[in-house]
Amino acid sequence: MRRSKYIRQPHLLNNGDGPRLTTSAMIASIAGPDQPTKPAPFGHTLAAIADREPRILGLSADLAKYTDLHIFRAAHPDRFYQMGMAEQLLMMAAAGMAREGFQPWVTTYAVFASRRAYDFICLAIAEEMLDVKIVCALPGLTTGYGPSHQATEDVAMFRGMPNLTIIDPCDAHEIEQAVPAIAAHKGPVYMRLLRGNVPLVLDEYGYQFELGKAQLIRDGRDTLIISSGLMTMRALEAAKELQRDGVDAAVLHVPTVKPLDEATILAECGKGGRLVVVAENHTIIGGLGEAVAATLMRSDVRPAAFRQIALPDRFLEAGALPTLHDQYGLSTGRVVSAIKGWLNE
Amino acid sequence: MTEIGHNVSLRERARRIRRNALRMGEVQGQGYIAQALGVADVLAVSYFHATNYRPEDPEWEDRDRFLLSIGHYAIALYAALIEAKIIPEDELETYGTDDSRLPMSGMAAYTPGMEITGGSLGHGLGIAVGMCLALKRKSSKSFVYNLFSDGELDEGSTWEAAMSAGSYKLDNLIGIVDVNQMQADGPSLGVMNFEPLVPKFEAFGWFVQRVDGNDIDALVGAFDAARHHDGVQPRLIICDTKMAKGVPFLEARERNHFLRVEPHEWAEALDIIDAGAVA
């Protein structure tokens, strides 16, 4: 049950238990207090590769500033198209431009691309295998503004769309590498965007993005965490904490959710005796967790146990992002406690 | 002014387009025949007066793009593409059969000359907007035609596209609305009242003409005016057409969105069309 707006919370009025977090901006930072970050890695990278690739165009539906596309717009004003607050048109126009030989990069929020513009991406773009790149902010639970802005089921919807490649990058380092790789890939791509000051995590591990490849970021004997997007950052933080408690956790990062790197997933899960945990910033239905589970079942690969860290099948509440990540199990602390609990079952 | 001889020839083109459509309909025994007969004059003027293309090279860069937003009108466009020699005539026997290049609903991947995949209604005009913007980037002189239906005026995406075309002043876009007053659930205005259409599109910044879509001379005048209009704005030709035009016993049917025609009636319909042939 969601909290009813009609029930007043008296303790909020008299500030009974000290300061509390506020929801703040629509796009809350996912960076920790002392975490290194990079500003607008998507916008800067796209602007840079567009210098040498004249086919690249940028389109937005009144959200350039909130998808970091304003960086591209400033660098290449004549190659930016404002399509108004009209996501159906955004996708149709991109399809038309791709038909004429251009490579349009369109940005909006993930809720609008998935829920509002699905038919237009499906028929006008994906069915035609057109070279359109769809880059969307606020994937999963990355805003405290409630269900209108929380794209908790975008991956489930887009996994069902043939021809569409789905990328869920972890951090600024990966976005900088993924954008040129996506540009070089011919065909439609959906990328979940982290924008603003984006954490820098994977550089520490010497990681190199490869489209279509899952990569083991760290190895471990006790449990294997398979993750995508910002949950890889949380998984790596959790692994460090678990290490201090004597738990050896491996992390397999799966930035390409579709097509899924089944060979690597099967190879890692086949190294027997480990608890496998799939962690994703997405509803438990239809995302990476179910994709991995089906892959294992189809190939008769059975890990010691299989568990999921994902958002519940509910419309989520509004609030401050750290509060919500803790409430719904995506915070590092909740990942650590969940894994410890499962290892003790 | 257009020469009379030229228009006679366009009438003959329209007659052959109707004939091709009826022959394809006969393969299936049913279909969107009434729409094809109704829009045949519009297609004749489009393909044999107002559109630049090379039959042997459907992807010629300098062609005018002709988008069929209404996927189920594929039978009508195939009939025109056959007459335009973009598709060989013998292929009409394969219409809607397995492995044919002529599926029941138009798809770009299947058919030469089919620029887009229509059928999910309300897509064509927005794709046309993107193509027009792209053609301007390429300094192309080509026009983009988008043929859509009165039913597609119900779709919100059509109006998103209409507003953006006006905002971007797309003078290389020519919209053609086939107002045949019939949708799947019945007469169009009963499904949703989209009138008054002319002031609506004018308010969106378009240069709008409304003509009898079964009057070849009127259509020639409208297409000429659309192509040569001085205003920097998108152009719309609203074509009021009659469902099943040219075959009176089919025109008379009340529910003709998807026509079922008895086997003996095909020959009867073809005889009526052939009676109008120009020697």
Coordinates of C-alpha atoms in Angstrom, one line a residue:
Chain A
M1 CA 0.0 0.0 0.0
R2 CA 1.2 3.5 -0.8
R3 CA 1.0 6.2 1.8
S4 CA -2.3 8.1 1.4
K5 CA -1.9 11.8 0.8
Y6 CA -4.8 12.3 3.2
I7 CA -3.1 11.0 6.3
R8 CA -1.2 13.9 7.9
Q9 CA 2.1 13.0 9.4
P10 CA 2.0 15.2 12.7
H11 CA 5.7 14.6 13.5
L12 CA 6.7 16.4 10.2
L13 CA 5.0 19.5 11.5
N14 CA 6.6 19.8 14.9
N15 CA 10.0 18.5 13.6
G16 CA 9.9 15.9 16.3
D17 CA 13.0 13.9 15.3
G18 CA 15.4 16.5 13.9
P19 CA 16.2 17.5 10.3
R20 CA 15.0 15.2 7.5
L21 CA 16.0 14.9 3.8
T22 CA 14.0 16.8 1.2
T23 CA 13.1 15.7 -2.3
S24 CA 15.2 18.5 -3.8
A25 CA 15.6 18.8 -7.6
M26 CA 13.8 16.5 -10.0
I27 CA 17.1 14.9 -10.9
A28 CA 18.7 14.1 -7.7
S29 CA 22.4 13.2 -7.6
I30 CA 23.2 9.6 -7.2
A31 CA 26.8 10.5 -6.1
G32 CA 27.8 9.8 -2.5
P33 CA 29.1 12.8 -0.4
D34 CA 32.8 12.4 -1.2
Q35 CA 32.5 10.5 -4.5
P36 CA 34.4 11.9 -7.5
T37 CA 32.1 12.9 -10.4
K38 CA 32.3 14.3 -13.9
P39 CA 29.8 16.8 -15.3
A40 CA 27.5 15.9 -18.1
P41 CA 29.6 13.0 -19.6
F42 CA 27.0 12.2 -22.2
G43 CA 26.6 15.8 -23.5
H44 CA 30.4 16.4 -23.7
T45 CA 31.1 13.1 -25.4
L46 CA 28.4 13.5 -28.0
A47 CA 29.5 17.0 -28.8
A48 CA 33.1 15.8 -29.2
I49 CA 32.3 12.9 -31.5
A50 CA 29.9 15.0 -33.6
D51 CA 32.9 17.2 -34.5
R52 CA 34.1 14.3 -36.7
E53 CA 30.8 12.7 -37.6
P54 CA 28.5 15.1 -39.5
R55 CA 25.7 12.6 -39.6
I56 CA 25.0 13.1 -35.9
L57 CA 22.0 15.3 -35.0
G58 CA 20.5 16.1 -31.6
L59 CA 16.8 16.3 -30.9
S60 CA 14.9 16.9 -27.7
A61 CA 11.4 17.3 -26.5
D62 CA 11.8 20.3 -24.3
L63 CA 14.3 18.5 -22.0
A64 CA 17.7 19.3 -23.5
K65 CA 18.9 20.9 -20.3
Y66 CA 17.8 18.0 -18.2
T67 CA 19.3 15.3 -20.5
D68 CA 22.7 17.1 -20.9
L69 CA 21.9 17.6 -24.6
H70 CA 22.3 21.3 -24.0
I71 CA 26.1 20.8 -24.2
F72 CA 25.7 19.4 -27.7
R73 CA 23.2 22.2 -28.5
A74 CA 25.8 24.8 -27.5
A75 CA 28.6 23.1 -29.5
H76 CA 26.5 22.4 -32.6
P77 CA 23.5 24.8 -32.6
D78 CA 22.6 24.2 -36.3
R79 CA 22.4 20.4 -35.7
F80 CA 20.1 20.6 -32.7
Y81 CA 16.3 20.3 -33.3
Q82 CA 13.8 21.3 -30.6
M83 CA 10.7 19.2 -31.2
G84 CA 8.6 20.7 -28.4
M85 CA 7.0 18.8 -25.6
A86 CA 5.8 16.1 -28.1
E87 CA 7.5 12.7 -27.6
Q88 CA 5.6 11.0 -30.4
L89 CA 6.7 13.6 -32.9
L90 CA 10.3 13.4 -31.4
M91 CA 10.5 9.7 -32.5
M92 CA 8.7 10.2 -35.8
A93 CA 10.9 13.1 -36.8
A94 CA 14.0 11.1 -35.8
A95 CA 12.8 8.2 -38.0
G96 CA 12.4 10.6 -40.9
M97 CA 15.9 12.0 -40.4
A98 CA 17.5 8.6 -40.2
R99 CA 15.7 7.6 -43.4
E100 CA 17.6 10.5 -45.1
G101 CA 20.9 9.2 -43.9
F102 CA 21.4 11.1 -40.6
Q103 CA 22.1 9.6 -37.1
P104 CA 19.6 11.4 -34.8
W105 CA 20.2 11.2 -31.0
V106 CA 17.0 11.9 -29.2
T107 CA 16.6 12.7 -25.5
T108 CA 13.7 12.8 -23.1
Y109 CA 12.8 11.2 -19.9
A110 CA 12.6 7.4 -19.8
V111 CA 9.0 7.5 -18.7
F112 CA 8.0 9.4 -21.7
A113 CA 10.0 7.4 -24.3
S114 CA 8.7 4.1 -22.9
R115 CA 5.1 4.8 -21.9
R116 CA 4.1 7.6 -24.3
A117 CA 6.2 7.0 -27.4
Y118 CA 6.5 3.2 -27.5
D119 CA 4.5 2.7 -30.7
F120 CA 6.5 5.3 -32.5
I121 CA 9.8 3.8 -31.5
C122 CA 8.6 0.3 -32.3
L123 CA 7.1 0.9 -35.8
A124 CA 8.8 4.0 -37.1
I125 CA 12.3 3.2 -35.8
A126 CA 12.9 -0.4 -34.6
E127 CA 10.9 -2.2 -37.3
E128 CA 12.9 -0.3 -39.9
M129 CA 16.2 -0.9 -38.1
L130 CA 16.8 2.8 -38.4
D131 CA 20.0 4.3 -36.9
V132 CA 18.3 6.3 -34.1
K133 CA 19.8 6.6 -30.6
I134 CA 17.4 7.2 -27.8
V135 CA 19.0 8.4 -24.6
C136 CA 16.7 8.9 -21.6
A137 CA 17.2 10.4 -18.2
L138 CA 15.5 9.3 -14.9
P139 CA 15.8 5.5 -15.5
G140 CA 14.3 3.3 -12.7
L141 CA 14.4 5.1 -9.4
T142 CA 16.5 8.2 -9.9
T143 CA 14.1 10.9 -9.0
G144 CA 11.9 11.4 -5.9
Y145 CA 9.1 12.9 -7.9
G146 CA 6.9 9.8 -7.8
P147 CA 5.6 7.5 -10.5
S148 CA 5.0 10.3 -13.1
H149 CA 8.8 10.5 -13.5
Q150 CA 10.1 7.1 -12.2
A151 CA 10.7 4.8 -15.2
T152 CA 10.6 1.6 -13.2
E153 CA 9.5 -0.6 -16.1
D154 CA 11.3 0.9 -19.1
V155 CA 13.7 -2.1 -19.6
A156 CA 10.8 -4.6 -19.3
M157 CA 8.9 -2.7 -22.1
F158 CA 11.9 -2.2 -24.4
R159 CA 13.2 -5.8 -24.0
G160 CA 10.1 -6.9 -25.8
M161 CA 10.9 -4.7 -28.8
P162 CA 12.9 -6.5 -31.6
N163 CA 16.0 -4.9 -33.1
L164 CA 16.5 -2.5 -30.1
T165 CA 19.8 -2.6 -28.3
I166 CA 19.5 -1.6 -24.6
I167 CA 22.4 -0.1 -22.7
D168 CA 22.4 0.6 -18.9
P169 CA 25.7 2.3 -18.1
C170 CA 27.1 2.5 -14.6
D171 CA 29.0 5.8 -14.4
A172 CA 30.7 8.7 -16.2
H173 CA 33.7 6.6 -17.3
E174 CA 31.4 4.1 -19.0
I175 CA 29.2 6.7 -20.6
E176 CA 32.2 8.3 -22.2
Q177 CA 33.1 5.0 -23.7
A178 CA 29.6 3.8 -24.6
V179 CA 28.6 6.9 -26.6
P180 CA 31.2 6.5 -29.4
A181 CA 30.5 2.7 -29.3
I182 CA 26.8 3.3 -29.8
A183 CA 27.5 5.8 -32.6
A184 CA 29.6 3.2 -34.4
H185 CA 26.9 0.6 -34.0
K186 CA 24.4 0.6 -36.8
G187 CA 20.8 0.4 -35.6
P188 CA 18.5 1.6 -32.9
V189 CA 19.8 1.9 -29.4
Y190 CA 18.1 2.8 -26.1
M191 CA 20.5 4.1 -23.4
R192 CA 19.5 4.8 -19.8
L193 CA 21.1 8.1 -19.0
L194 CA 22.8 9.3 -15.8
R195 CA 23.2 13.0 -16.1
G196 CA 24.5 16.0 -14.3
N197 CA 27.5 15.3 -12.0
V198 CA 27.8 11.6 -12.6
P199 CA 29.9 9.4 -10.3
L200 CA 33.2 8.1 -11.5
V201 CA 33.7 4.5 -10.4
L202 CA 34.9 2.1 -13.1
D203 CA 38.1 4.0 -14.0
E204 CA 39.5 2.6 -10.7
Y205 CA 39.1 -1.0 -12.1
G206 CA 40.7 -0.3 -15.5
Y207 CA 37.4 -1.0 -17.2
Q208 CA 36.8 -0.7 -20.9
F209 CA 33.2 -0.7 -22.3
E210 CA 32.4 -3.1 -25.1
L211 CA 29.0 -3.1 -26.6
G212 CA 27.3 -6.5 -26.1
K213 CA 29.8 -7.7 -23.4
A214 CA 29.3 -8.4 -19.8
Q215 CA 32.5 -8.0 -17.8
L216 CA 33.8 -9.3 -14.5
I217 CA 34.8 -6.2 -12.5
R218 CA 36.0 -8.2 -9.5
D219 CA 36.1 -11.9 -8.6
G220 CA 35.0 -13.6 -5.4
R221 CA 34.3 -17.0 -4.0
D222 CA 31.1 -16.6 -2.0
T223 CA 28.7 -14.7 -4.1
L224 CA 28.3 -13.4 -7.7
I225 CA 26.5 -10.1 -8.1
I226 CA 25.3 -9.6 -11.6
S227 CA 24.3 -6.0 -12.1
S228 CA 23.7 -3.1 -14.6
G229 CA 23.5 0.6 -14.4
L230 CA 24.0 2.4 -11.1
M231 CA 23.5 -0.9 -9.3
T232 CA 27.0 -1.9 -10.4
M233 CA 28.3 1.0 -8.4
R234 CA 26.3 -0.1 -5.4
A235 CA 27.4 -3.7 -5.9
L236 CA 31.1 -2.7 -5.9
E237 CA 30.6 -0.6 -2.8
A238 CA 28.8 -3.5 -1.2
A239 CA 31.6 -5.9 -2.2
K240 CA 34.1 -3.7 -0.4
E241 CA 32.0 -3.7 2.8
L242 CA 31.3 -7.5 2.6
Q243 CA 35.1 -8.0 2.2
R244 CA 35.6 -6.4 5.6
D245 CA 33.2 -9.0 7.0
G246 CA 35.0 -11.8 5.3
V247 CA 32.5 -12.3 2.5
D248 CA 34.2 -12.6 -0.9
A249 CA 31.9 -11.1 -3.6
A250 CA 32.3 -11.1 -7.4
V251 CA 30.7 -8.4 -9.5
L252 CA 29.7 -9.1 -13.1
H253 CA 28.7 -5.9 -14.8
V254 CA 26.1 -6.2 -17.7
P255 CA 25.8 -2.8 -19.3
T256 CA 24.2 -4.3 -22.5
V257 CA 20.9 -5.7 -21.2
K258 CA 19.9 -6.6 -24.8
P259 CA 21.3 -8.5 -26.6
L260 CA 22.4 -10.2 -23.4
D261 CA 25.9 -11.7 -23.2
E262 CA 24.6 -15.1 -22.3
A263 CA 27.9 -16.9 -22.7
T264 CA 29.7 -14.8 -20.1
I265 CA 26.7 -15.0 -17.7
L266 CA 26.5 -18.8 -18.1
A267 CA 30.3 -19.2 -17.7
E268 CA 30.3 -17.2 -14.4
C269 CA 27.2 -18.8 -13.0
G270 CA 28.5 -22.2 -13.9
K271 CA 31.4 -21.7 -11.6
G272 CA 29.4 -23.6 -9.0
G273 CA 28.7 -23.1 -5.3
R274 CA 28.0 -19.4 -5.3
L275 CA 24.9 -17.4 -4.5
V276 CA 23.9 -15.5 -7.6
V277 CA 22.3 -12.1 -6.9
V278 CA 21.0 -10.0 -9.8
A279 CA 20.8 -6.3 -8.9
E280 CA 19.0 -3.7 -11.0
N281 CA 17.5 -0.3 -10.8
H282 CA 14.2 -1.5 -12.2
T283 CA 11.1 -3.3 -11.3
I284 CA 11.6 -7.0 -10.4
I285 CA 9.4 -7.8 -13.4
G286 CA 10.9 -8.2 -16.9
G287 CA 14.3 -6.7 -16.3
L288 CA 17.9 -8.0 -16.1
G289 CA 17.0 -10.4 -13.2
E290 CA 14.3 -12.3 -15.2
A291 CA 16.6 -12.2 -18.3
V292 CA 19.4 -13.9 -16.4
A293 CA 17.0 -16.4 -14.7
A294 CA 15.6 -17.5 -18.0
T295 CA 19.1 -17.8 -19.5
L296 CA 20.2 -20.1 -16.6
M297 CA 17.0 -22.2 -16.8
R298 CA 17.3 -22.7 -20.6
S299 CA 20.9 -23.9 -20.2
D300 CA 20.4 -26.0 -17.1
V301 CA 22.9 -24.0 -15.2
R302 CA 22.0 -24.0 -11.5
P303 CA 23.8 -21.7 -9.1
A304 CA 23.8 -22.5 -5.3
A305 CA 20.9 -20.0 -5.0
F306 CA 19.4 -17.2 -7.2
R307 CA 18.1 -14.0 -5.7
Q308 CA 17.0 -10.6 -7.0
I309 CA 17.6 -7.0 -5.8
A310 CA 15.1 -4.9 -7.7
L311 CA 12.3 -2.5 -7.2
P312 CA 9.0 -3.9 -6.0
D313 CA 6.0 -4.3 -8.4
R314 CA 4.4 -1.2 -7.0
F315 CA 4.0 2.5 -7.8
L316 CA 6.8 4.0 -5.7
E317 CA 6.5 6.9 -3.3
A318 CA 7.8 10.4 -3.6
G319 CA 10.7 11.5 -1.3
A320 CA 14.4 12.1 -1.1
L321 CA 16.4 9.7 -3.3
P322 CA 18.6 8.3 -0.5
T323 CA 15.5 7.7 1.6
L324 CA 13.8 5.9 -1.3
H325 CA 16.9 3.9 -2.2
D326 CA 17.1 2.7 1.3
Q327 CA 13.4 2.0 1.5
Y328 CA 13.3 0.0 -1.7
G329 CA 16.6 -1.9 -1.2
L330 CA 18.9 -0.2 -3.7
S331 CA 21.2 1.5 -1.2
T332 CA 24.6 -0.1 -0.5
G333 CA 23.6 -0.8 3.1
R334 CA 20.5 -2.7 2.0
V335 CA 22.5 -4.6 -0.7
V336 CA 25.0 -5.7 2.0
S337 CA 22.4 -6.8 4.5
A338 CA 20.4 -8.6 1.8
I339 CA 23.4 -10.6 0.7
K340 CA 24.5 -11.5 4.2
G341 CA 20.9 -12.6 5.0
W342 CA 20.8 -14.9 1.9
L343 CA 24.3 -16.3 2.7
N344 CA 23.0 -17.3 6.1
E345 CA 19.8 -18.9 4.9
Chain B
M1 CA -3.3 26.1 -67.2
T2 CA -3.0 22.4 -67.8
E3 CA -3.4 21.1 -71.3
I4 CA -6.6 19.2 -71.9
G5 CA -4.7 16.3 -73.6
H6 CA -2.6 15.9 -70.5
N7 CA -5.7 15.6 -68.3
V8 CA -7.2 13.0 -70.6
S9 CA -4.1 11.0 -70.1
L10 CA -4.4 11.4 -66.3
R11 CA -7.9 10.2 -66.4
E12 CA -6.7 7.1 -68.2
R13 CA -4.0 6.7 -65.6
A14 CA -6.6 6.9 -62.9
R15 CA -8.7 4.3 -64.7
R16 CA -5.8 1.9 -64.9
I17 CA -5.0 2.4 -61.2
R18 CA -8.7 1.5 -60.5
R19 CA -8.3 -1.6 -62.7
N20 CA -5.1 -2.7 -61.0
A21 CA -6.7 -2.3 -57.6
L22 CA -9.8 -4.3 -58.6
R23 CA -7.6 -7.1 -60.0
M24 CA -5.7 -7.3 -56.7
G25 CA -8.9 -7.2 -54.7
E26 CA -10.1 -10.2 -56.8
V27 CA -7.1 -12.2 -55.6
Q28 CA -8.3 -11.8 -52.0
G29 CA -12.0 -11.6 -52.7
Q30 CA -12.3 -8.6 -50.4
G31 CA -10.3 -5.7 -49.1
Y32 CA -9.9 -1.9 -48.9
I33 CA -11.2 -1.6 -52.5
A34 CA -13.5 1.4 -51.9
Q35 CA -10.6 3.5 -50.6
A36 CA -8.5 2.5 -53.6
L37 CA -11.2 3.4 -56.1
G38 CA -11.8 6.7 -54.2
V39 CA -8.2 7.8 -54.1
A40 CA -7.3 6.7 -57.6
D41 CA -7.6 10.2 -59.1
V42 CA -5.4 11.7 -56.4
L43 CA -2.7 9.0 -57.0
A44 CA -2.9 9.5 -60.8
V45 CA -2.2 13.2 -60.4
S46 CA 0.4 12.6 -57.8
Y47 CA 2.4 10.0 -59.8
F48 CA 1.8 11.3 -63.3
H49 CA 1.8 15.0 -62.8
A50 CA 3.2 16.2 -59.5
T51 CA 6.0 13.8 -58.4
N52 CA 9.6 13.4 -59.7
Y53 CA 10.8 9.8 -59.6
R54 CA 12.7 7.2 -61.6
P55 CA 10.9 3.9 -62.0
E56 CA 14.1 2.0 -62.4
D57 CA 15.7 3.6 -59.3
P58 CA 13.1 4.0 -56.5
E59 CA 15.7 5.3 -54.1
W60 CA 17.0 8.0 -56.5
E61 CA 18.3 10.7 -54.2
D62 CA 16.5 13.6 -56.0
R63 CA 13.1 11.9 -56.1
D64 CA 10.1 13.5 -54.4
R65 CA 9.2 11.3 -51.4
F66 CA 5.7 10.0 -51.4
L67 CA 4.7 8.6 -47.9
L68 CA 1.7 6.3 -47.4
S69 CA 0.7 6.9 -43.8
I70 CA -2.5 4.9 -44.2
G71 CA -1.0 1.4 -44.4
H72 CA -4.2 -0.3 -45.4
Y73 CA -4.4 1.8 -48.5
A74 CA -1.4 -0.3 -49.8
I75 CA -3.6 -1.8 -52.5
A76 CA -4.2 1.7 -53.9
L77 CA -0.5 2.6 -53.8
Y78 CA 0.6 -0.7 -55.3
A79 CA -1.9 0.0 -58.1
A80 CA -0.3 3.3 -58.8
L81 CA 3.3 1.9 -58.4
I82 CA 2.4 -0.8 -61.0
E83 CA 1.1 1.9 -63.4
A84 CA 4.3 3.9 -62.7
K85 CA 6.3 0.8 -63.6
I86 CA 8.0 0.7 -60.3
I87 CA 6.4 -2.7 -59.6
P88 CA 6.0 -5.1 -62.6
E89 CA 2.3 -5.7 -63.5
D90 CA 2.4 -9.5 -63.1
E91 CA 3.1 -9.1 -59.4
L92 CA -0.5 -7.9 -58.7
E93 CA -1.5 -11.6 -58.8
T94 CA 0.6 -12.1 -55.6
Y95 CA -1.2 -9.4 -53.6
G96 CA -1.6 -10.5 -50.0
T97 CA -0.3 -14.0 -50.6
D98 CA 2.6 -15.7 -48.7
D99 CA 6.1 -14.4 -49.8
S100 CA 4.6 -11.6 -51.9
R101 CA 6.3 -8.2 -52.0
L102 CA 2.8 -6.7 -51.8
P103 CA 1.5 -7.4 -48.3
M104 CA -2.0 -6.3 -47.2
S105 CA -0.6 -3.4 -45.1
G106 CA 2.2 -1.3 -46.6
M107 CA 5.7 -1.8 -45.3
A108 CA 8.9 -0.2 -46.5
A109 CA 11.0 -3.3 -46.2
Y110 CA 8.7 -5.3 -48.6
T111 CA 8.0 -3.1 -51.6
P112 CA 10.0 -0.9 -53.9
G113 CA 8.6 2.7 -53.8
M114 CA 7.0 2.2 -50.4
E115 CA 8.9 4.9 -48.4
I116 CA 7.6 4.1 -44.9
T117 CA 5.8 1.5 -42.9
G118 CA 2.3 2.8 -42.3
G119 CA -0.6 1.1 -40.6
S120 CA -0.1 2.3 -37.1
L121 CA -2.1 5.3 -38.0
G122 CA -0.8 8.8 -37.3
H123 CA 2.9 8.1 -38.1
G124 CA 3.3 9.5 -41.6
L125 CA 3.0 13.2 -41.1
G126 CA 5.6 13.2 -38.3
I127 CA 8.1 11.1 -40.3
A128 CA 7.5 13.5 -43.2
V129 CA 8.5 16.4 -40.8
G130 CA 11.8 14.7 -40.0
M131 CA 12.4 14.0 -43.7
C132 CA 11.7 17.6 -44.6
L133 CA 14.1 18.9 -42.0
A134 CA 16.7 16.4 -43.2
L135 CA 16.2 17.3 -46.9
K136 CA 16.7 21.0 -46.0
R137 CA 20.0 20.1 -44.3
K138 CA 21.0 18.4 -47.6
S139 CA 19.9 21.5 -49.6
S140 CA 17.6 19.2 -51.5
K141 CA 14.9 20.5 -53.8
S142 CA 12.7 17.5 -53.3
F143 CA 9.2 17.6 -51.9
V144 CA 7.8 15.2 -49.3
Y145 CA 4.2 14.2 -49.8
N146 CA 2.3 12.5 -47.0
L147 CA -1.0 10.8 -47.9
F148 CA -3.1 10.4 -44.8
S149 CA -6.8 9.9 -44.1
D150 CA -9.6 11.7 -42.4
G151 CA -9.5 9.0 -39.8
E152 CA -5.9 9.9 -39.0
L153 CA -7.1 13.3 -38.0
D154 CA -8.3 11.6 -34.8
E155 CA -4.7 10.8 -33.8
G156 CA -2.9 13.2 -31.5
S157 CA 0.4 12.5 -33.2
T158 CA -1.0 14.0 -36.5
W159 CA -1.5 17.3 -34.7
E160 CA 1.9 17.2 -33.0
A161 CA 3.3 16.9 -36.5
A162 CA 1.0 19.6 -38.0
M163 CA 2.1 22.1 -35.4
S164 CA 5.8 21.4 -35.8
A165 CA 5.5 21.6 -39.6
G166 CA 4.0 25.1 -39.2
S167 CA 6.6 26.1 -36.6
Y168 CA 9.5 25.0 -38.8
K169 CA 7.8 26.5 -41.9
L170 CA 8.3 23.4 -43.9
D171 CA 7.7 24.6 -47.4
N172 CA 8.9 21.3 -48.8
L173 CA 6.0 19.4 -47.2
I174 CA 2.8 18.7 -49.0
G175 CA 0.1 16.9 -47.0
I176 CA -2.7 15.2 -48.8
V177 CA -5.8 14.2 -46.7
D178 CA -8.2 11.8 -48.2
V179 CA -11.5 12.8 -46.8
N180 CA -13.7 9.9 -47.8
Q181 CA -16.0 10.2 -44.8
M182 CA -15.7 6.5 -43.8
Q183 CA -13.8 4.9 -40.9
A184 CA -13.9 1.4 -39.4
D185 CA -16.7 2.2 -37.1
G186 CA -18.8 4.2 -39.6
P187 CA -19.0 7.7 -41.1
S188 CA -15.9 9.8 -40.1
L189 CA -17.7 12.8 -38.7
G190 CA -19.8 10.5 -36.6
V191 CA -16.7 8.8 -35.2
M192 CA -15.1 12.2 -34.3
N193 CA -15.9 15.6 -35.7
F194 CA -12.7 17.0 -37.2
E195 CA -14.3 19.9 -39.0
P196 CA -13.8 22.7 -39.8
L197 CA -10.6 21.4 -41.3
V198 CA -9.5 24.3 -43.5
P199 CA -9.3 26.9 -40.7
K200 CA -7.8 24.3 -38.3
F201 CA -4.8 23.8 -40.5
E202 CA -4.6 27.4 -41.5
A203 CA -4.4 28.2 -37.8
F204 CA -1.4 25.8 -37.6
G205 CA 0.4 27.9 -40.3
W206 CA -0.4 25.8 -43.3
F207 CA -1.3 26.9 -46.9
V208 CA -4.6 25.0 -47.3
Q209 CA -6.6 24.0 -50.4
R210 CA -9.8 21.9 -50.4
V211 CA -10.8 20.2 -53.7
D212 CA -13.0 17.5 -55.1
G213 CA -10.6 14.7 -55.0
N214 CA -12.3 12.9 -57.9
D215 CA -11.9 16.0 -60.2
I216 CA -8.7 15.6 -62.1
D217 CA -8.6 19.2 -63.3
A218 CA -9.2 20.5 -59.8
L219 CA -6.4 18.2 -58.4
V220 CA -3.9 19.3 -61.1
G221 CA -4.6 22.9 -60.1
A222 CA -4.2 22.2 -56.4
F223 CA -1.0 20.2 -56.8
D224 CA 0.5 22.9 -59.1
A225 CA -0.5 25.6 -56.5
A226 CA 0.9 23.6 -53.7
R227 CA 4.3 23.1 -55.4
H228 CA 4.6 26.7 -56.6
H229 CA 3.1 28.5 -53.6
D230 CA 5.3 31.5 -52.6
G231 CA 4.6 31.3 -48.8
V232 CA 7.3 29.7 -46.6
Q233 CA 4.9 27.3 -45.0
P234 CA 3.7 23.6 -45.3
R235 CA 1.0 22.9 -47.8
L236 CA -2.1 20.8 -47.4
I237 CA -4.5 19.5 -50.1
I238 CA -7.8 18.3 -48.6
C239 CA -9.3 15.9 -51.1
D240 CA -13.0 15.1 -50.7
T241 CA -13.4 11.8 -52.4
K242 CA -16.1 9.3 -52.9
M243 CA -15.6 5.7 -51.6
A244 CA -15.6 3.2 -54.4
K245 CA -15.7 6.0 -57.0
G246 CA -16.2 4.7 -60.6
V247 CA -18.2 1.5 -59.7
P248 CA -21.7 2.6 -59.0
F249 CA -23.0 -0.6 -57.4
L250 CA -20.1 -0.5 -54.9
E251 CA -20.5 3.2 -54.3
A252 CA -24.0 2.5 -53.2
R253 CA -23.0 0.2 -50.4
E254 CA -23.4 1.8 -47.0
R255 CA -20.7 0.0 -45.1
N256 CA -17.7 -0.1 -47.4
H257 CA -14.6 0.4 -45.2
F258 CA -13.7 -3.3 -45.9
L259 CA -15.6 -4.5 -48.9
R260 CA -16.7 -8.1 -49.5
V261 CA -17.4 -8.6 -53.2
E262 CA -19.0 -11.7 -54.7
P263 CA -17.0 -13.6 -57.3
H264 CA -19.2 -12.7 -60.2
E265 CA -19.1 -9.0 -59.2
W266 CA -15.4 -8.6 -59.9
A267 CA -15.9 -9.1 -63.7
E268 CA -18.9 -6.7 -63.5
A269 CA -16.8 -4.0 -61.8
L270 CA -13.9 -4.5 -64.3
D271 CA -16.3 -4.2 -67.2
I272 CA -17.6 -0.9 -65.8
I273 CA -14.1 0.5 -65.4
D274 CA -13.0 -0.8 -68.9
A275 CA -16.0 0.9 -70.5
G276 CA -14.3 4.2 -69.6
A277 CA -11.1 3.2 -71.4
V278 CA -9.4 5.7 -73.7
A279 CA -8.6 4.1 -77.0

